[in-house]
CSV table of C-alpha atoms (C1' of nucleotides) in Angstrom, one decimal:
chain,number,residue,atom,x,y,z
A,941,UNK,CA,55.1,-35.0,8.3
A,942,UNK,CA,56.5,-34.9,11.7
A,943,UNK,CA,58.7,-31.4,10.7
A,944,UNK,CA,56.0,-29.2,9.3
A,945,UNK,CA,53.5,-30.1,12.4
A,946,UNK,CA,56.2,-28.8,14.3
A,947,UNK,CA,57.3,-26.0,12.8
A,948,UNK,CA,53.7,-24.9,12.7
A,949,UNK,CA,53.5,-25.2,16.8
A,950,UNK,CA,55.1,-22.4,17.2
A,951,UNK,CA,52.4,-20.3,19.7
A,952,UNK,CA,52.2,-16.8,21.0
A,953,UNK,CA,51.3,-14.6,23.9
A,954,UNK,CA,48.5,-12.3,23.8
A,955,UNK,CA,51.5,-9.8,23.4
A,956,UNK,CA,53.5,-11.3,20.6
A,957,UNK,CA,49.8,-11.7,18.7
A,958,UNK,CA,49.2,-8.3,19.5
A,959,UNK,CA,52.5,-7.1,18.4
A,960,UNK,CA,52.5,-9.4,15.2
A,961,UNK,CA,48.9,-8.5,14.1
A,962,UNK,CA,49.2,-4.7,14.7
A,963,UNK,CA,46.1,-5.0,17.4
A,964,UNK,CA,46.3,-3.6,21.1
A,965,UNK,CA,45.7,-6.7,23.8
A,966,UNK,CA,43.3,-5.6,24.9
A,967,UNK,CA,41.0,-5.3,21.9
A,968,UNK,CA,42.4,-9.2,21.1
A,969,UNK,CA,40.3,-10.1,24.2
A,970,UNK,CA,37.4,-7.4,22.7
A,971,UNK,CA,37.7,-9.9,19.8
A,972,UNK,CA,37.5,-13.1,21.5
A,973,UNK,CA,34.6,-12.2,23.9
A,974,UNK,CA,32.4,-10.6,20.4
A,975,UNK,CA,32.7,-14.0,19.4
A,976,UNK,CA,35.3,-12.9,16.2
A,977,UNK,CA,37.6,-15.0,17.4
A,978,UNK,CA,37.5,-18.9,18.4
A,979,UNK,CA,39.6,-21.8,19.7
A,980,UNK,CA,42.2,-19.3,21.2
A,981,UNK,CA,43.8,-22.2,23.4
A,982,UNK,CA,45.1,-21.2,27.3
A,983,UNK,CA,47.8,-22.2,29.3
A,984,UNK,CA,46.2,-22.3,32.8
A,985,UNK,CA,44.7,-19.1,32.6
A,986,UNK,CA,46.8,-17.1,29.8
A,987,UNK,CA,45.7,-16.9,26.1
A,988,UNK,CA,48.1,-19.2,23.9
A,989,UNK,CA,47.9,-18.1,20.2
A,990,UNK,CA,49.0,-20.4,17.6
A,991,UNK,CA,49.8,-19.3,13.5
A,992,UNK,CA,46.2,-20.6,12.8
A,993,UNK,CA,44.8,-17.9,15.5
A,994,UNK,CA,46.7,-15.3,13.8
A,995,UNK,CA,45.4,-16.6,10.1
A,996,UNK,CA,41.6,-16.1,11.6
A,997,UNK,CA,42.2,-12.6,13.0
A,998,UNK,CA,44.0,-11.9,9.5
A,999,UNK,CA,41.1,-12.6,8.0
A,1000,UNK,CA,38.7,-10.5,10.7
A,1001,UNK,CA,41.3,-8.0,9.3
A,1002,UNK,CA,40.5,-8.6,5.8
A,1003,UNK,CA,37.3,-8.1,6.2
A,1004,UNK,CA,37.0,-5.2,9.2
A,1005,UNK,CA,38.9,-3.2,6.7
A,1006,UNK,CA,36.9,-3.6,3.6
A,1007,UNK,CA,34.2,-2.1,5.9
A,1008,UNK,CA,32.6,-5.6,7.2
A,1009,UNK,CA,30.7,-4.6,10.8
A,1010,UNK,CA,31.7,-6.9,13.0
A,1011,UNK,CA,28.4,-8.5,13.9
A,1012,UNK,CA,28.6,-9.1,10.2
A,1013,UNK,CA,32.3,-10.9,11.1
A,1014,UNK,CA,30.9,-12.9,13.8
A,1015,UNK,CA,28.5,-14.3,12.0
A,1016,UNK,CA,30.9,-15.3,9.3
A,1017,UNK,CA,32.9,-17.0,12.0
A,1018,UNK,CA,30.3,-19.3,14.0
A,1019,UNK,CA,29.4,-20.5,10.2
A,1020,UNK,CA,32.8,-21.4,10.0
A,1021,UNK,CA,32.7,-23.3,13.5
A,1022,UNK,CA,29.5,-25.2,12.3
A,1023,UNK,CA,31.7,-27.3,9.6
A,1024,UNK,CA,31.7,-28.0,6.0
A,1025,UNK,CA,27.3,-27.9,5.9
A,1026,UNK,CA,27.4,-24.0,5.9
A,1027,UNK,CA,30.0,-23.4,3.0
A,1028,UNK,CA,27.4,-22.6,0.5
A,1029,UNK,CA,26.4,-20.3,3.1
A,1030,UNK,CA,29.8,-18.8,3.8
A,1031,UNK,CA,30.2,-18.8,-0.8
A,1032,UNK,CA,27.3,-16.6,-0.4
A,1033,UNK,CA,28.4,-14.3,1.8
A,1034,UNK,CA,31.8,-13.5,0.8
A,1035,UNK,CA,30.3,-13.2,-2.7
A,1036,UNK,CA,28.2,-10.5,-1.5
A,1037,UNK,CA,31.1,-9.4,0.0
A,1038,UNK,CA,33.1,-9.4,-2.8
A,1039,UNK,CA,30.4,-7.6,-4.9
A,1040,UNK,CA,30.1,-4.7,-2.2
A,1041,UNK,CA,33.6,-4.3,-2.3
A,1042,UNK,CA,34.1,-3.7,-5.5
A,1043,UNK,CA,31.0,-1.5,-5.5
A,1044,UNK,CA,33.3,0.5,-2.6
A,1045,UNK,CA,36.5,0.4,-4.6
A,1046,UNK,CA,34.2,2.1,-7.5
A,1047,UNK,CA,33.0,4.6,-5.9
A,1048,UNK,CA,35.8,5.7,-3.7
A,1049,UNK,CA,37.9,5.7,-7.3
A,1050,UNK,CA,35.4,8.4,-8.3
A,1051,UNK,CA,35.9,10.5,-5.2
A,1052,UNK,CA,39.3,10.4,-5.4
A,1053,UNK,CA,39.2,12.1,-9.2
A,1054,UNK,CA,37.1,14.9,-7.4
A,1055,UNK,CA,39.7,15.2,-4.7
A,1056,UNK,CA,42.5,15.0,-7.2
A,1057,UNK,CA,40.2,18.1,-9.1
A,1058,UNK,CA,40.6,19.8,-6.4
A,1059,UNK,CA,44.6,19.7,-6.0
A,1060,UNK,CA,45.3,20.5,-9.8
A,1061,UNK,CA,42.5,23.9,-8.4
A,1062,UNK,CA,44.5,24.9,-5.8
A,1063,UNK,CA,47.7,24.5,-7.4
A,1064,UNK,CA,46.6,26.5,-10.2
A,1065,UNK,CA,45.0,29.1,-8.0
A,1066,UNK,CA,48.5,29.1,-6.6
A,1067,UNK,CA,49.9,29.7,-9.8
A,1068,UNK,CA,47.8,32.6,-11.2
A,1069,UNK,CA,45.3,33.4,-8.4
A,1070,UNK,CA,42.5,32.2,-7.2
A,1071,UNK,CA,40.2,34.9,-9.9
A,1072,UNK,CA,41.9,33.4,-12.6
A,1073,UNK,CA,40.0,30.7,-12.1
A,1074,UNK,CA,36.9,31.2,-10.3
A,1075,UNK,CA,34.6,30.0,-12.7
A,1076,UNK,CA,34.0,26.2,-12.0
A,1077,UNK,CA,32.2,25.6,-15.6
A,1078,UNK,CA,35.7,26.7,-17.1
A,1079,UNK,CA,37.9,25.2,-14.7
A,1080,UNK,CA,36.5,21.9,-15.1
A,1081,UNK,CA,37.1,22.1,-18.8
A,1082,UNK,CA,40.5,23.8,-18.7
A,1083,UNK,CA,41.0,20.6,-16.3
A,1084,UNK,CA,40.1,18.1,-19.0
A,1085,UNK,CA,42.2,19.5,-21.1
A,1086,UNK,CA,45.1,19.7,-19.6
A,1087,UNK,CA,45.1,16.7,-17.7
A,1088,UNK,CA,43.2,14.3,-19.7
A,1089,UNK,CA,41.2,13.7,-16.6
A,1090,UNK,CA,37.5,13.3,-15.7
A,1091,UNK,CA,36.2,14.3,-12.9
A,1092,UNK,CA,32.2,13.4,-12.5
A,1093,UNK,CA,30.0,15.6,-9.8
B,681,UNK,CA,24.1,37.1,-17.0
B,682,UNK,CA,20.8,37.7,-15.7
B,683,UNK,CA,19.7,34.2,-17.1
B,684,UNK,CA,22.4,31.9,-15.5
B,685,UNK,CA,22.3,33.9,-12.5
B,686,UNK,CA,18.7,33.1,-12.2
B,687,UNK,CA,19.1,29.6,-12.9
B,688,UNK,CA,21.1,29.0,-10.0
B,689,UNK,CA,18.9,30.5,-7.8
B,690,UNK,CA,16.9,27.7,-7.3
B,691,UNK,CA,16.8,27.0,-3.7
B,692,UNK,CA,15.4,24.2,-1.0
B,693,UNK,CA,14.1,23.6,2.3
B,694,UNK,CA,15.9,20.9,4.3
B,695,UNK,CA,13.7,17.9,3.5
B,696,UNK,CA,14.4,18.5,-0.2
B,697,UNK,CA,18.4,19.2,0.3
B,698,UNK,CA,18.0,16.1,2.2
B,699,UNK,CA,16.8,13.9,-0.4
B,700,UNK,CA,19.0,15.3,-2.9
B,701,UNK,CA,21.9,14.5,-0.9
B,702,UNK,CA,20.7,11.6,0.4
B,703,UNK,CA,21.0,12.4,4.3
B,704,UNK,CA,18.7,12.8,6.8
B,705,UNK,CA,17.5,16.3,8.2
B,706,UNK,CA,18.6,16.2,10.8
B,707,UNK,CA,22.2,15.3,9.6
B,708,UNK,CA,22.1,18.5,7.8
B,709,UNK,CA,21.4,20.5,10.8
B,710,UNK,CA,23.8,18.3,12.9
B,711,UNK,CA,26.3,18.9,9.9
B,712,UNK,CA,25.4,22.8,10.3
B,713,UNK,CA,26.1,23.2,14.2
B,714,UNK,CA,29.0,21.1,13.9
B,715,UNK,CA,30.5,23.5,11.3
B,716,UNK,CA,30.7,21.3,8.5
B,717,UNK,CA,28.3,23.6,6.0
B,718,UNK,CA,28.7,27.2,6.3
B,719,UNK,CA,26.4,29.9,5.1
B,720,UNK,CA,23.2,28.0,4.9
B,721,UNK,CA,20.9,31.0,4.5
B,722,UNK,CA,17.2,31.2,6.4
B,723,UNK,CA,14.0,32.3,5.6
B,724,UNK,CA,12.7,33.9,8.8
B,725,UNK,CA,14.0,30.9,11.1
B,726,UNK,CA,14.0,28.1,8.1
B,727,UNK,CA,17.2,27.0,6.7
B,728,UNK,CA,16.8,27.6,2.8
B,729,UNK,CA,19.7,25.5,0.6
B,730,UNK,CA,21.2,27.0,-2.6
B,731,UNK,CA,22.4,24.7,-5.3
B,732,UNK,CA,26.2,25.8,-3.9
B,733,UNK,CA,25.4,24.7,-0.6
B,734,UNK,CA,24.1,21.6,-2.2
B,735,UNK,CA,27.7,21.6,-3.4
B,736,UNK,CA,29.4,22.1,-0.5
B,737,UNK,CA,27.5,18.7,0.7
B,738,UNK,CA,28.4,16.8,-2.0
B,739,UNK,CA,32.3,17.8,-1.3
B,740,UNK,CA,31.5,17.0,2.5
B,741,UNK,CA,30.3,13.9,1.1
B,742,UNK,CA,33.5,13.0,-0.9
B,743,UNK,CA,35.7,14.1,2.1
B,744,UNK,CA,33.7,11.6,4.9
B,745,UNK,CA,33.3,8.3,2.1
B,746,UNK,CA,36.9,8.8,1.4
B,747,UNK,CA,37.8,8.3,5.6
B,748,UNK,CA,38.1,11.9,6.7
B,749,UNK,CA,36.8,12.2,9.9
B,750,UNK,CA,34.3,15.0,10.0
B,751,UNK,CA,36.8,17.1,12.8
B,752,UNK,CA,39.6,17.5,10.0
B,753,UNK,CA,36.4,17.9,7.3
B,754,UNK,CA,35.6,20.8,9.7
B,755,UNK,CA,39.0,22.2,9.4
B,756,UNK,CA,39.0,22.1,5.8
B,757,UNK,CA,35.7,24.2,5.6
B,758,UNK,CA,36.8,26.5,8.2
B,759,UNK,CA,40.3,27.2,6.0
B,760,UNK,CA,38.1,28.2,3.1
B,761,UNK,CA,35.8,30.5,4.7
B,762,UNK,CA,39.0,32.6,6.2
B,763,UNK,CA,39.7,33.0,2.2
B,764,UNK,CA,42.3,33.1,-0.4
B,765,UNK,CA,45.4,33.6,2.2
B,766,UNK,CA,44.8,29.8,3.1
B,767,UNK,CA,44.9,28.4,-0.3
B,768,UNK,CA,47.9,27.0,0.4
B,769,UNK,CA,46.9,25.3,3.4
B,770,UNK,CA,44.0,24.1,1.7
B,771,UNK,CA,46.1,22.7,-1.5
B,772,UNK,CA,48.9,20.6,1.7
B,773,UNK,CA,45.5,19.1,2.8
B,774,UNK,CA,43.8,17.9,-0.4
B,775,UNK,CA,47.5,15.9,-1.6
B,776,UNK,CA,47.5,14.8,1.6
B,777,UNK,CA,44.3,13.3,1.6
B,778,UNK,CA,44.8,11.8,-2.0
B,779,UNK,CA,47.4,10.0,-0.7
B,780,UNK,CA,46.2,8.6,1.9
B,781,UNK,CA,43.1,7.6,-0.4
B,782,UNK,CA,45.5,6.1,-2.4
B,783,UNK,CA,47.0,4.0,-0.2
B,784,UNK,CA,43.4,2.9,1.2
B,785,UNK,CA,42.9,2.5,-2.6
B,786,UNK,CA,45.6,0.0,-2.8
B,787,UNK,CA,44.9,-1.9,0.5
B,788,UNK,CA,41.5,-2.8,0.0
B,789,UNK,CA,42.5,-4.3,-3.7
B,790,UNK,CA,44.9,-6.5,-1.9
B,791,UNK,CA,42.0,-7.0,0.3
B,792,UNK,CA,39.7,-7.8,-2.2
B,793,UNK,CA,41.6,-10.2,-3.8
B,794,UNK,CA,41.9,-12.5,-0.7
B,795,UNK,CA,37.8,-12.4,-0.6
B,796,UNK,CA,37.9,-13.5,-4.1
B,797,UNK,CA,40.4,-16.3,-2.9
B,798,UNK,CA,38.0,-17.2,-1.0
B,799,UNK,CA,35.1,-17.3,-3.2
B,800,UNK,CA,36.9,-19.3,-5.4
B,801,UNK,CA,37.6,-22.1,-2.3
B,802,UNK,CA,34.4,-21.9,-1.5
B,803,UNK,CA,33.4,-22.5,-5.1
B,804,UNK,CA,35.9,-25.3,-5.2
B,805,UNK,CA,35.2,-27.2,-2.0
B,806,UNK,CA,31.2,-27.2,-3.1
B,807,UNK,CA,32.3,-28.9,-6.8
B,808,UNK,CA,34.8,-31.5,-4.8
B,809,UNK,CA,34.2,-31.1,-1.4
B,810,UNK,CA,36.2,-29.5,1.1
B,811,UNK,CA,38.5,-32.2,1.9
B,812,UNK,CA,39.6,-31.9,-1.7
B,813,UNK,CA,41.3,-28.8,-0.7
B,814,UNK,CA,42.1,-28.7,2.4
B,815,UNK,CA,45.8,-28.0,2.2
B,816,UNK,CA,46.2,-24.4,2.3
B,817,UNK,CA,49.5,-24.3,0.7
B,818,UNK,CA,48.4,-26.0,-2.5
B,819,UNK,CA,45.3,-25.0,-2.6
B,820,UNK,CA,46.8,-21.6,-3.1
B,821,UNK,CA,49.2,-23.0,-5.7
B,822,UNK,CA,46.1,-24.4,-7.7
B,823,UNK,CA,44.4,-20.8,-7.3
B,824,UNK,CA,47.6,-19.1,-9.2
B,825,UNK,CA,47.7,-21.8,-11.8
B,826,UNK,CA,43.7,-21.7,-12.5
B,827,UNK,CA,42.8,-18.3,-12.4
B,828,UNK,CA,46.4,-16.3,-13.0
B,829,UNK,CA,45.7,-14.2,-10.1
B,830,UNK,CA,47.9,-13.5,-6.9
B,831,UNK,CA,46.9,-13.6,-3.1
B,832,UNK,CA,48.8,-12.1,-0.5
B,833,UNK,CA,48.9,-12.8,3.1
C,719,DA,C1',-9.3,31.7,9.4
C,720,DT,C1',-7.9,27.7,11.0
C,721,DA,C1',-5.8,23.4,11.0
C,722,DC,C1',-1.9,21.0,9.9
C,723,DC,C1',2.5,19.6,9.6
C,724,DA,C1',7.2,20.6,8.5
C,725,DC,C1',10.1,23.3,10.6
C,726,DT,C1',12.8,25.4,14.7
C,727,DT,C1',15.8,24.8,19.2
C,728,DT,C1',18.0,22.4,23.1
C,729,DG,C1',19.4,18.6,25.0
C,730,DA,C1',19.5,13.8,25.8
C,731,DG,C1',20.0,8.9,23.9
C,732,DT,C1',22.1,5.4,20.8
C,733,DT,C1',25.4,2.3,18.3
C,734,DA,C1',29.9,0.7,17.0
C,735,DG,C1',34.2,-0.2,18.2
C,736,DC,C1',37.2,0.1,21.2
C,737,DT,C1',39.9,1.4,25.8
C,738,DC,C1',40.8,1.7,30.5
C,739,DA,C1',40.5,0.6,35.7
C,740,DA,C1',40.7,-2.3,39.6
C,741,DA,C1',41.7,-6.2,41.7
C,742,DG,C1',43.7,-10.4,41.5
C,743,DT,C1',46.9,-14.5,39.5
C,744,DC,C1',50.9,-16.6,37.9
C,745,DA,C1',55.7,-17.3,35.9
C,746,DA,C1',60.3,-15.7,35.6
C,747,DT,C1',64.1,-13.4,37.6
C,748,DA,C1',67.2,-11.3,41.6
D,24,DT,C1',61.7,-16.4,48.7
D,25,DA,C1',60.3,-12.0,47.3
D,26,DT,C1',59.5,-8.9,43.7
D,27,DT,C1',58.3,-7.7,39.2
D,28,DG,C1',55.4,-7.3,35.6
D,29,DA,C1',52.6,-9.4,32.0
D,30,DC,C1',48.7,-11.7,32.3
D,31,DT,C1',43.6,-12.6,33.9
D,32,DT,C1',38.5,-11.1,34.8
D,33,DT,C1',34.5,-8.0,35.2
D,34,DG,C1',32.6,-3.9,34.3
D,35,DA,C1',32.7,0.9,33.4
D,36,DG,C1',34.1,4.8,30.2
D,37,DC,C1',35.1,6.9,25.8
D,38,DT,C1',34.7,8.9,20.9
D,39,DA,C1',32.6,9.4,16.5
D,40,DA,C1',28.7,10.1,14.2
D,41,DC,C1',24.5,10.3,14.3
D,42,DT,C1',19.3,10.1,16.0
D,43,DC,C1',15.4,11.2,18.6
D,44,DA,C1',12.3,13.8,22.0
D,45,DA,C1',9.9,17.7,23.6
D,46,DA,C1',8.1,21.9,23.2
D,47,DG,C1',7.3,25.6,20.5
D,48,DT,C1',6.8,28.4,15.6
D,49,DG,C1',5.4,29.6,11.1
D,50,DG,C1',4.0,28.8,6.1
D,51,DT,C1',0.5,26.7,3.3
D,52,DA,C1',-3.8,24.1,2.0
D,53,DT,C1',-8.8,24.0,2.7
DNA sequence: ATACCACTTTGAGTTAGCTCAAAGTCAATA
DNA sequence: TATTGACTTTGAGCTAACTCAAAGTGGTAT
């Protein structure tokens, strides 16, 4: 298919693949030198980035912000460059991922009941004044009830 | 109520608040002189932890594993200890916050789900072997029609 | 009473993840 | 052809959030 290879070749400077993947150049390069990024091609000296590239530092996205360290994304990556022998490797790791993620999603779901607590508080103290409501034993309850909410501590 | 009152006057040195709470000493005391926990009370030069300061770490806690960065968790606990007159400040903060944990909320889902894209490729390319799949386009078709789920670039 | 060890303070060091500076190169435009 | 300005490299600097070291103090177990 002579017409989708090309209208894949479309390529990028360092600026355009900052622009387009919401990084700063300059932390691109960070990328590239950690070893997050590979095959960036050149022309002469200048970084060429292709839609590939900016699939791979997607994916470094993907997993930067569901709170991968990046030494953790690096080695993720030079699995990847060692071919199809380390995909059981790379199943395992993204599973792990996967599992610690959701672990994350859990618990930050929780904190954000305790935060949302402490909203319907304030507005309440608002209301009728911070005395009205002082005691947290009550609050919490009053909370429940009117609100049908949970809040665990 | 002499009893409850007497209850919650159980109190603990640092390396006890610390294992409740899970951090280290020294975090405490680096959380104390950074003005993150007010009012930690000392027994000749020993810092002594009441069950509401435990509290007030647990709510520093939610604040930092939901993204705040300690500076604004500062302001916060600042805005409390000048009192009621800042409740409303307090209240602007907090729905801000949830927001903005919201949003995270929703991002890392979307995350999530391309991980689990992954897993599954993974999982397919070990039954069939990778060239089976190689085609990123259909291989993301097969994904929808297999599992029902979505994936978003 | 004495030894021990967790505690105190001040101040320096560490790690992750960028971010900037300086000096030089190359391609496009006037 | 000269200028502009985005690019290159190496290497230093920065911020957040701890973490440790050194020297000294005080509460508790034997």
């Amino acid at each position: 298919m002579k017409t989708a290879e090309k209208a894949n070749r479309a390529t990028y400077t360092i600026a355009e693949a900052a622009r387009r993947t919401g990084y700063d150049a300059e932390t691109l390069r960070y990328y590239e030198r950690e070893g997050l990024l590979r095959g960036i091609g050149r022309k002469s000296t200048r970084r060429v980035y292709t839609e590939e590239n900016l699939m791979a530092i997607g994916l470094v996205t993907c997993l930067k912000k569901t709170g991968m360290p990046l030494k953790a994304i690096k080695e993720y990556v030079s699995l990847t460059a060692r071919g199809d022998k380390t995909i059981a490797k790379r199943l395992e790791l993204m599973r792990r991922h996967s599992k610690e993620v959701a672990r994350q999603l859990e618990e930050v779901t929780r904190f954000k009941d305790r935060i949302d607590f402490k909203v319907w508080y304030y507005e309440t103290a608002m209301r009728e004044g911070s005395a009205a409501i002082a005691d947290m034993a009550s609050a919490l309850s009053r909370y429940r009830r009117e609100t049908g909410r949970e809040v665990s501590f």
